[in-house]
XYZ file of C-alpha atoms in Angstrom:
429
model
C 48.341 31.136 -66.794
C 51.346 32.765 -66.421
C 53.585 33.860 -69.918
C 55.567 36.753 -71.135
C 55.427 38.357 -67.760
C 51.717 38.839 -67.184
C 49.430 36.647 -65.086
C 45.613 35.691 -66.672
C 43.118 34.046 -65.130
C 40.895 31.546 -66.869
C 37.285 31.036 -67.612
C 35.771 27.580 -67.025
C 33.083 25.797 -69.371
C 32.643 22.165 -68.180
C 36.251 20.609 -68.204
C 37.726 23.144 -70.204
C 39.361 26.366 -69.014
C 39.848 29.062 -71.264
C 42.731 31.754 -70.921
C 42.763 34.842 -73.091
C 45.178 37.513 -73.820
C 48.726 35.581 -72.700
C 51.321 37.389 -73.940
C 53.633 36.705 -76.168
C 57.087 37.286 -77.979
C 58.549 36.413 -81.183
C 61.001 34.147 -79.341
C 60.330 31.150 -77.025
C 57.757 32.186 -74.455
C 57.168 29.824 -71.959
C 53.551 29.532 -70.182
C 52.775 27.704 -67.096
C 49.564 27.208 -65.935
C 48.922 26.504 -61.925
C 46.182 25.975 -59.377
C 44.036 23.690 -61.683
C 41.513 21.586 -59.183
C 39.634 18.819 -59.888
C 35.973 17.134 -58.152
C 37.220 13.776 -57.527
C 34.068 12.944 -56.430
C 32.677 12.867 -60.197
C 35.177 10.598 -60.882
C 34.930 6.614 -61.200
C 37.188 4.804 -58.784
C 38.375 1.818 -60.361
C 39.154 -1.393 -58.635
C 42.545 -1.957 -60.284
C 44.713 0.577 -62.149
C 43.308 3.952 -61.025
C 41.650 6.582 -63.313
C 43.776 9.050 -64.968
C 43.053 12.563 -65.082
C 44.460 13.693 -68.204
C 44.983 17.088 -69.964
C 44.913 18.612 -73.677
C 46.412 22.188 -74.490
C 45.426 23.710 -77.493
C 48.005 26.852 -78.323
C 46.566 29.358 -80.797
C 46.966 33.500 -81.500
C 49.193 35.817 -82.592
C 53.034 34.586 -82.589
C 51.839 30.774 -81.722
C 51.174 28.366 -84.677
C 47.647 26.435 -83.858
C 48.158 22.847 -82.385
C 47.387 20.397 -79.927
C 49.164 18.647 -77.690
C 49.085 15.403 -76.940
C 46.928 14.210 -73.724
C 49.177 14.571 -70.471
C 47.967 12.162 -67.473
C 48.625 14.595 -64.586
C 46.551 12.697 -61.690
C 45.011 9.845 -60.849
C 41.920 9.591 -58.743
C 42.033 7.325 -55.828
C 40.008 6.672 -53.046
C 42.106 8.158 -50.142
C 40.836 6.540 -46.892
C 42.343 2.672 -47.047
C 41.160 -0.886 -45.848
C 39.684 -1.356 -42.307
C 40.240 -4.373 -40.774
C 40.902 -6.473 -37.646
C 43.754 -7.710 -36.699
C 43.638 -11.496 -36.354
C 45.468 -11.376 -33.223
C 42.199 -10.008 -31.632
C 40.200 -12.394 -33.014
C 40.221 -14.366 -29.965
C 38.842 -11.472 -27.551
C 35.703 -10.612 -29.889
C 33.675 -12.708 -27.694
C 32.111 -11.272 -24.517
C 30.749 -12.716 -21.509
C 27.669 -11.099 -20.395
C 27.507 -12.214 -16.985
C 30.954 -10.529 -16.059
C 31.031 -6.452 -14.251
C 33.049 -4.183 -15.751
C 34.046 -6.452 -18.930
C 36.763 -4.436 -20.952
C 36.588 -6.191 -24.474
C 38.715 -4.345 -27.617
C 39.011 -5.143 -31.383
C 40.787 -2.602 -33.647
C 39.880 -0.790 -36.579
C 42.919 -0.332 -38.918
C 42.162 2.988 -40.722
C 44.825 3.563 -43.232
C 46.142 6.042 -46.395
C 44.987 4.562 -49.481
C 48.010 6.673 -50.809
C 50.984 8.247 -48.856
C 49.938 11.751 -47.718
C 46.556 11.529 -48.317
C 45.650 12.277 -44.540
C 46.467 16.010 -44.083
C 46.600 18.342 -41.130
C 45.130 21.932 -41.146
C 48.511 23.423 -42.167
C 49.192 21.347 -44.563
C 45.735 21.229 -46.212
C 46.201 25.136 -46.518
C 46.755 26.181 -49.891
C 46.614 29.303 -52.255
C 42.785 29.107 -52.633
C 41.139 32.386 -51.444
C 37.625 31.533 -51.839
C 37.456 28.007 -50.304
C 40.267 27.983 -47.717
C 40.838 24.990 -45.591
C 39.220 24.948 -42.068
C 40.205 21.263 -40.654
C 42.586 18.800 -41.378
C 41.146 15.394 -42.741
C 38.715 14.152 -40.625
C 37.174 10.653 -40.090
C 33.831 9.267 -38.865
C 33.877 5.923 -37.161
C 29.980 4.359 -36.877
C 30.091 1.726 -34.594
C 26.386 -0.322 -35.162
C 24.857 -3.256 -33.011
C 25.969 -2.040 -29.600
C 23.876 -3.753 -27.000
C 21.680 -1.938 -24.170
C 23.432 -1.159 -21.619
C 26.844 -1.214 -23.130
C 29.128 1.834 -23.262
C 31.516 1.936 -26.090
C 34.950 4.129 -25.482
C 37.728 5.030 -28.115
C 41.174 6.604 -27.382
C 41.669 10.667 -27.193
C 44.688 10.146 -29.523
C 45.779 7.483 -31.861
C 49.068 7.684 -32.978
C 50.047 5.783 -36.261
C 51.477 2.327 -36.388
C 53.509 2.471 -39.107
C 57.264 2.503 -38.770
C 58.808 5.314 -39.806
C 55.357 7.677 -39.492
C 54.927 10.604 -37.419
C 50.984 10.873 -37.621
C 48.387 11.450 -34.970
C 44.834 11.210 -35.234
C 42.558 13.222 -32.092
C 39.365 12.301 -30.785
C 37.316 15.999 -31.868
C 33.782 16.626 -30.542
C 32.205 18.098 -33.801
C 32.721 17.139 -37.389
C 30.722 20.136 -39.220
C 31.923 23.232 -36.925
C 34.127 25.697 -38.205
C 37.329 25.092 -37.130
C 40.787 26.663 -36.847
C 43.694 25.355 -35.191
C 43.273 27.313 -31.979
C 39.653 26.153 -31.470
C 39.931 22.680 -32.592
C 37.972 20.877 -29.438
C 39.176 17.607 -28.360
C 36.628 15.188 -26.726
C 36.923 14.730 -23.137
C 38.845 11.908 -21.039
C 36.346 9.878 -19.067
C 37.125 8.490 -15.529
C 39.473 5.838 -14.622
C 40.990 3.841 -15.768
C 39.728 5.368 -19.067
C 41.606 8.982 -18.702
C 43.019 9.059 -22.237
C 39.722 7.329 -24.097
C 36.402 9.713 -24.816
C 32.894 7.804 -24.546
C 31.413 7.739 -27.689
C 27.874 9.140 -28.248
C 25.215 6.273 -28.472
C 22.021 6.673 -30.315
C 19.779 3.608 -29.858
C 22.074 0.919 -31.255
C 24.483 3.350 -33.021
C 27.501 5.200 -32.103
C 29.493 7.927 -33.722
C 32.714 9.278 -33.004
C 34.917 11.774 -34.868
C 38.908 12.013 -35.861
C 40.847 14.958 -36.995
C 44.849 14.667 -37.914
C 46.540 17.009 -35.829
C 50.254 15.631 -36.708
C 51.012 15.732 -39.924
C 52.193 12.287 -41.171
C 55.497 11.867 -42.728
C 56.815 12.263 -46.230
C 56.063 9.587 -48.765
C 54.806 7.601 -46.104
C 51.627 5.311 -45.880
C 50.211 5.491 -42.156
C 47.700 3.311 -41.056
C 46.049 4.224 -37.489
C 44.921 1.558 -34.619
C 41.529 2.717 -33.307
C 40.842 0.831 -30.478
C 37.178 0.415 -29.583
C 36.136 -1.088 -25.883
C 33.095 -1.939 -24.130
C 31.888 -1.816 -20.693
C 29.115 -3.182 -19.150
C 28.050 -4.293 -15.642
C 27.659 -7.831 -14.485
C 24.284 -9.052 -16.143
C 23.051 -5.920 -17.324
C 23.373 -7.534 -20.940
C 21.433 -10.181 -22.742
C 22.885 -12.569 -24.592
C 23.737 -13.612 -26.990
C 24.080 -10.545 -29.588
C 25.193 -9.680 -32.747
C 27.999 -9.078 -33.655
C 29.121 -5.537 -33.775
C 29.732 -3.886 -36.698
C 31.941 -0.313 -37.568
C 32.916 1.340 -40.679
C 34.822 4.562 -41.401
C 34.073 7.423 -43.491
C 35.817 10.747 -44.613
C 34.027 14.121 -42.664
C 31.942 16.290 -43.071
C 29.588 15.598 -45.336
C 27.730 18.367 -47.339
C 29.054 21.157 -44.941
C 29.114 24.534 -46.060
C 31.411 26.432 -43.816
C 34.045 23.356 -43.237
C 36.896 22.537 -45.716
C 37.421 20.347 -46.887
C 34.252 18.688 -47.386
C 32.964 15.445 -49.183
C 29.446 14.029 -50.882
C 27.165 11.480 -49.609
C 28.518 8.010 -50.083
C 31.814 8.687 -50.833
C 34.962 7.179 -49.192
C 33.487 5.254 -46.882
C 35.205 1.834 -45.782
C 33.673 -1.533 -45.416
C 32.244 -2.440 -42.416
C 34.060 -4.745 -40.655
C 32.594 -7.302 -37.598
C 33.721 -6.294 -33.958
C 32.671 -7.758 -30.507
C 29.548 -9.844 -30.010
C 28.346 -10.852 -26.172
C 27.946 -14.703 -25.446
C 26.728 -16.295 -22.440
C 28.497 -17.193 -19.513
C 29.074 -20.660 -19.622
C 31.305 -23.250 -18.184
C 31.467 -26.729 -19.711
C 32.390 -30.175 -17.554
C 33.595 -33.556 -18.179
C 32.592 -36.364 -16.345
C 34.915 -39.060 -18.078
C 33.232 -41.833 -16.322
C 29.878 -42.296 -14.275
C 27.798 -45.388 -13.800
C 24.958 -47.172 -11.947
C 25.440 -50.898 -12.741
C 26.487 -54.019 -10.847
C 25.972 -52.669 -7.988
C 28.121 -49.251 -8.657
C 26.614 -45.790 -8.255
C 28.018 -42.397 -8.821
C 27.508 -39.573 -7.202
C 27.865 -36.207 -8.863
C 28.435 -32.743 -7.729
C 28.903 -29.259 -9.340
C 29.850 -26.275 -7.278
C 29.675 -22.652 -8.460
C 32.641 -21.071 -7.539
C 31.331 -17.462 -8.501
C 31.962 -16.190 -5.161
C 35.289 -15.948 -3.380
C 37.683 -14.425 -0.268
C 40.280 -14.093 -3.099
C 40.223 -10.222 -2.928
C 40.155 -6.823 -0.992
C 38.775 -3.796 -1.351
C 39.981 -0.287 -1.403
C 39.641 0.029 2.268
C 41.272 -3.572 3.246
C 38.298 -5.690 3.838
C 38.196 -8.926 2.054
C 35.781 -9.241 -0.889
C 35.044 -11.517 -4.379
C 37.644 -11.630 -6.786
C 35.177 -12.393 -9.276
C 31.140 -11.305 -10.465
C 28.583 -13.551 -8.667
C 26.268 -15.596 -11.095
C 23.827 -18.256 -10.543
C 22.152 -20.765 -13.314
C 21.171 -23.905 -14.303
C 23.664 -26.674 -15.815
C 22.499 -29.259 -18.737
C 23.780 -32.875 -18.488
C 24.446 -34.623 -21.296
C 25.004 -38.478 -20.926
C 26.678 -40.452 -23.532
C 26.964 -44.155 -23.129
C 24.518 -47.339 -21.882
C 21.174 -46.709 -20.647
C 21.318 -42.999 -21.529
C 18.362 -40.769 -21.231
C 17.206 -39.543 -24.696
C 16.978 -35.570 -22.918
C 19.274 -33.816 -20.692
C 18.960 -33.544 -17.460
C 18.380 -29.909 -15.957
C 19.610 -29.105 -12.841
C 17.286 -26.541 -10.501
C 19.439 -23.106 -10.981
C 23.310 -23.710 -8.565
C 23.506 -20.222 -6.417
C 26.631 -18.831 -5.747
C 28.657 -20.045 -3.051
C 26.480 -23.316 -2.827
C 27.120 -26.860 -4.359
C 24.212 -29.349 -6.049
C 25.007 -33.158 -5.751
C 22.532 -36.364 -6.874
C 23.453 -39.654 -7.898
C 23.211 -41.422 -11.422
C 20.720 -43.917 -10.137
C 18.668 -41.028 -9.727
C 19.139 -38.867 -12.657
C 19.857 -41.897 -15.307
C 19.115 -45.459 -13.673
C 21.354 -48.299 -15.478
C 23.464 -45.817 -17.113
C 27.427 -46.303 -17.591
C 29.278 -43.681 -20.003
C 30.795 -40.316 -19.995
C 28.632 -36.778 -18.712
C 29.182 -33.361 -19.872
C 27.370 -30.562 -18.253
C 26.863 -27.313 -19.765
C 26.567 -24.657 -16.955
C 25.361 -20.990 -18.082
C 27.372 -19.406 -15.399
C 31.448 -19.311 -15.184
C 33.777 -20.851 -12.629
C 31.515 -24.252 -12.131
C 33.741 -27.124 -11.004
C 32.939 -30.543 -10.211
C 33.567 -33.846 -8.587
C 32.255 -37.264 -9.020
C 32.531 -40.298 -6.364
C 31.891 -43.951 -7.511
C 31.065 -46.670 -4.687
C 30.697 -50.364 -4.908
C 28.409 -51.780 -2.010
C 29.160 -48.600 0.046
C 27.413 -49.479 3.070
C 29.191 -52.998 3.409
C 32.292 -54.736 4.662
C 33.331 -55.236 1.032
C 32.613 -51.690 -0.426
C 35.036 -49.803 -2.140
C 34.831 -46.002 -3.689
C 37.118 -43.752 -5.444
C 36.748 -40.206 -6.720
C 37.504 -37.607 -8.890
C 37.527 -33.953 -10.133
C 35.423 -33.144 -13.155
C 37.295 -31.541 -16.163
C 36.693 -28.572 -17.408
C 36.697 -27.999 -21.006
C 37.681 -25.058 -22.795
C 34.523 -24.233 -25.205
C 35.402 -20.553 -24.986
C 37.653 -20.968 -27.526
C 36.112 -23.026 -29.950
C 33.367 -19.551 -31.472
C 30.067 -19.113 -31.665
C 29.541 -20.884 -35.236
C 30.002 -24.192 -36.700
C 32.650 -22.927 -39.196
C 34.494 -21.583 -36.151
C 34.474 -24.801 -33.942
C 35.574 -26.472 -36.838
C 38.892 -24.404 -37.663
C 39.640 -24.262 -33.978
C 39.069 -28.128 -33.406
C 40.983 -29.161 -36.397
C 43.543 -26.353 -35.298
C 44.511 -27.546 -32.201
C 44.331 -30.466 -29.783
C 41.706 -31.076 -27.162
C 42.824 -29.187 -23.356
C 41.701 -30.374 -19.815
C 41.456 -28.450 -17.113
C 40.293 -28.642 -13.243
């Protein structure tokens, strides 16, 4: 406290300081008091208006008539670390197949201020206080849970903020709990290409953690949120499927620390977990509009698995697959007269080859539609009707199978249903 030109420093009991011994005049003497802190972790975060931290002055001595002053709301305690979310836009992409090499699949974590300024670099977390000075800006945890075997997770060495008008910049750090000034602040590594600017993050079992320090202060008066983007890779099969769905949440760091500042509790701050990426099987689905084996018609139906191509080179010029080879087996459904009560199971299609048979064969008597459910990706198909084939009055005609596009429909009934009452049926072939 600071009044008639001497400084004292106060003695605290609970939530009350006490300060002794201010000077004062006859006249006006004016006393400011500075450098009061408070543990917002002891205080309740409410879900609507926030709480108010409120003071109470009582003035009493020599040359001061006793009173109190009414309460003063001077802060408000507020969770500072925002809403996570995804963005719907990647909604779509939170699918992955398993059966593809190399698959590169992102969703975003949105990690925002709950309050403008709330995210602080080292200098600008520095303040007056000798005995607990700052060591780190704010930091952030990200847990990413539910990551498959075999799957490698990656987030970017940087993320700059999204917000118009911000200036902030979040780095990729390789400790949470070390001591840290600005001139030994380690940023996590690039990893090889094409992931130069994205660190791998450290997997435990089915757990990965990876840590954020702001390194550019944000701007003035500004609420910044921050993209994180999270990716997976994984080679062609290596995963089983399906999986669930992946799950990441973001906390303030460190926790507990005794030589980092600043520094929070246990279960404070920490942001809902939001879903991320799940891995699906393969699968390609086909429409055989018409098939039938009746009045002397039969149909013959074929299903090739595309999976391996000329369509590409390699680095050194020789001519490879454009795509990841699969094999597997492909389900077919038949809907109409004379259908069998099961689907028919094909023996598993290799890649590069082509199974054929004929509806007297699989479903004797049967006219209708087929769909076949393949569990690899790029199956197409063809179909060939014939009327006495063999004889001067035969006739035949044929067709390519369509492909529908299941992909987008999800994983759930809720999510078929939005997507089929969203949009209209598409064909492919």
């Amino acid at each position: 406290a600071n009044g008639g030109g001497g400084t004292v420093t106060g003695t605290i009991s609970g939530s009350t300081i006490t300060f002794s011994g201010i000077t004062t005049t006859v006249t006006t003497t004016a006393v400011t008091i500075n450098n009061i802190r408070v543990n917002a972790s002891a205080l309740p975060v409410a879900s609507g208006v926030p709480t108010g931290v409120a003071e109470t002055i009582f003035l009493g001595g020599v040359n001061a008539t006793p009173a109190v002053a009414a309460p003063v709301t001077v802060a408000y305690a507020l969770n500072g670390l925002g809403a996570v979310a995804i963005p719907s836009a990647s909604i779509a992409s939170n699918t992955i197949c398993a059966g593809a090499a190399n698959t590169l699949s992102q969703f975003i974590l949105n990690v925002s201020e709950n309050f403008a300024n709330s995210f602080k670099t080292l200098a600008t977390e520095s303040g007056t206080n000798g005995t607990f000075p700052a060591t780190n800006g704010t930091r952030l945890t990200v847990t990413i849970a539910n990551i498959p075997a075999n799957v490698s997770v990656y987030v970017p060495l940087t993320v700059a903020t999204s917000t118009a008008g911000g200036a902030g910049v979040l780095t990729a750090i390789t400790s949470p709990t070390a001591k840290t000034t600005v001139g030994n602040n380690a940023p996590a590594a690039g990893t090889s290409a094409p992931l130069t600017t994205y660190a791998a993050v450290s997997v435990s079992g089915t757990t990965g953690t990876v840590y954020y320090e702001l390194t550019t202060a944000a701007a003035p008066g500004v609420l910044e949120t921050y993209p994180i983007n999270v990716y997976y890779a994984a080679k062609a099969a290596a995963v089983p499927a399906p999986t669930n769905a992946a799950t990441a949440s973001v906390s303030f760091a460190p926790i507990g620390s005794t030589t980092s500042f600043p520094n929070f509790v246990v279960g404070s701050s920490t942001g809902t977990p939001v879903n991320g990426s799940a891995f699906v099987a393969c699968a390609t689905t086909l429409l055989f509009p018409f098939a039938t084996n009746g009045g002397g018609f039969d149909t013959g139906l074929a299903i090739s698995n595309t999976s391996t191509d000329q369509l590409a080179l390699t680095s050194k010029g020789a001519i490879t697959s454009s795509v990841t080879p699969q094999s597997g087996t492909c389900s077919l459904t038949f809907f109409g007269t004379a259908a069998p009560a099961a689907a028919v199971v094909t023996p598993s299609v290799a890649t590069g080859t082509t199974w054929a048979n004929s509806v007297s064969s699989l479903a004797p008597g049967f006219t209708g539609y087929v769909i076949a459910n393949c569990n690899f990706l790029y199956a197409h198909a063809f179909a060939y009707v014939s009327y006495n084939l063999t004889q001067g009055t035969g006739v035949s005609m044929g067709y390519l199978g369509l492909t529908l596009p299941v992909s987008n429909l999800g994983t759930t009934t809720a999510a078929r249903t939005a997507a089929t009452t969203a949009a209209p049926e598409a064909l492919n072939n």
